[in-house]
XYZ file of C-alpha atoms in Angstrom:
80
model
C 133.258 70.346 95.345
C 136.262 72.586 95.892
C 137.787 73.329 99.271
C 136.558 76.933 99.179
C 132.950 75.761 98.780
C 133.238 73.060 101.428
C 130.885 73.618 104.314
C 131.947 73.179 107.885
C 130.017 70.381 109.637
C 128.690 72.895 112.162
C 127.232 74.994 109.333
C 125.510 71.884 107.955
C 124.095 71.040 111.389
C 122.946 74.629 111.900
C 121.308 74.733 108.488
C 119.451 71.526 109.288
C 118.340 72.780 112.694
C 116.844 75.792 110.922
C 115.236 73.592 108.240
C 113.656 71.200 110.744
C 112.610 74.023 113.088
C 110.738 75.704 110.255
C 109.178 72.388 109.200
C 107.932 72.045 112.787
C 106.452 75.546 112.620
C 108.565 76.815 115.524
C 110.265 80.154 116.028
C 113.818 80.257 117.368
C 112.384 81.397 120.691
C 109.908 78.493 120.863
C 112.603 75.952 120.022
C 114.980 77.450 122.584
C 112.283 77.168 125.272
C 111.700 73.487 124.488
C 115.390 72.461 124.643
C 115.954 74.617 126.975
C 118.718 76.930 125.759
C 118.987 80.649 125.081
C 117.475 82.220 121.990
C 120.934 83.480 121.044
C 122.348 79.934 121.114
C 119.759 78.802 118.562
C 120.359 81.926 116.459
C 124.121 81.337 116.455
C 123.683 77.675 115.497
C 121.487 78.630 112.566
C 123.755 81.423 111.337
C 126.913 81.044 109.312
C 129.043 81.912 112.324
C 131.011 79.010 113.728
C 129.116 77.660 116.734
C 129.895 74.223 118.132
C 127.324 71.837 119.571
C 127.808 68.646 121.553
C 126.209 65.364 120.511
C 124.222 65.375 123.761
C 122.791 68.802 122.945
C 122.131 67.811 119.332
C 120.203 64.791 120.631
C 117.935 67.199 122.525
C 117.289 69.159 119.334
C 116.578 65.908 117.460
C 114.111 64.792 120.122
C 112.237 68.109 120.184
C 112.187 68.343 116.374
C 111.242 64.643 116.046
C 114.115 63.847 113.686
C 116.712 61.081 113.674
C 120.148 62.309 114.764
C 121.905 61.351 111.517
C 119.663 63.717 109.520
C 121.431 66.729 111.038
C 124.691 65.701 109.319
C 123.307 65.600 105.749
C 124.300 68.498 103.505
C 121.076 69.101 101.582
C 122.712 71.916 99.585
C 125.775 70.013 98.321
C 126.566 69.701 94.633
C 125.492 66.360 93.236
């Protein structure tokens, strides 16, 4: 994979939050209510804009989405 195609870790995390949220059948608003955070925070995490997230906050997302923390760091779209 070339540098220009390399994804930022926050984009990978955001993509996985979106993936697992959809698997759970939740809207951004529903997920935000369960964490609790603002709807815009969830939207920014899931978008391609650079949004940081702390490990503590990511643990809350993992708990609500019933996923192991390490799964949020896997780039499911990477070239194999």
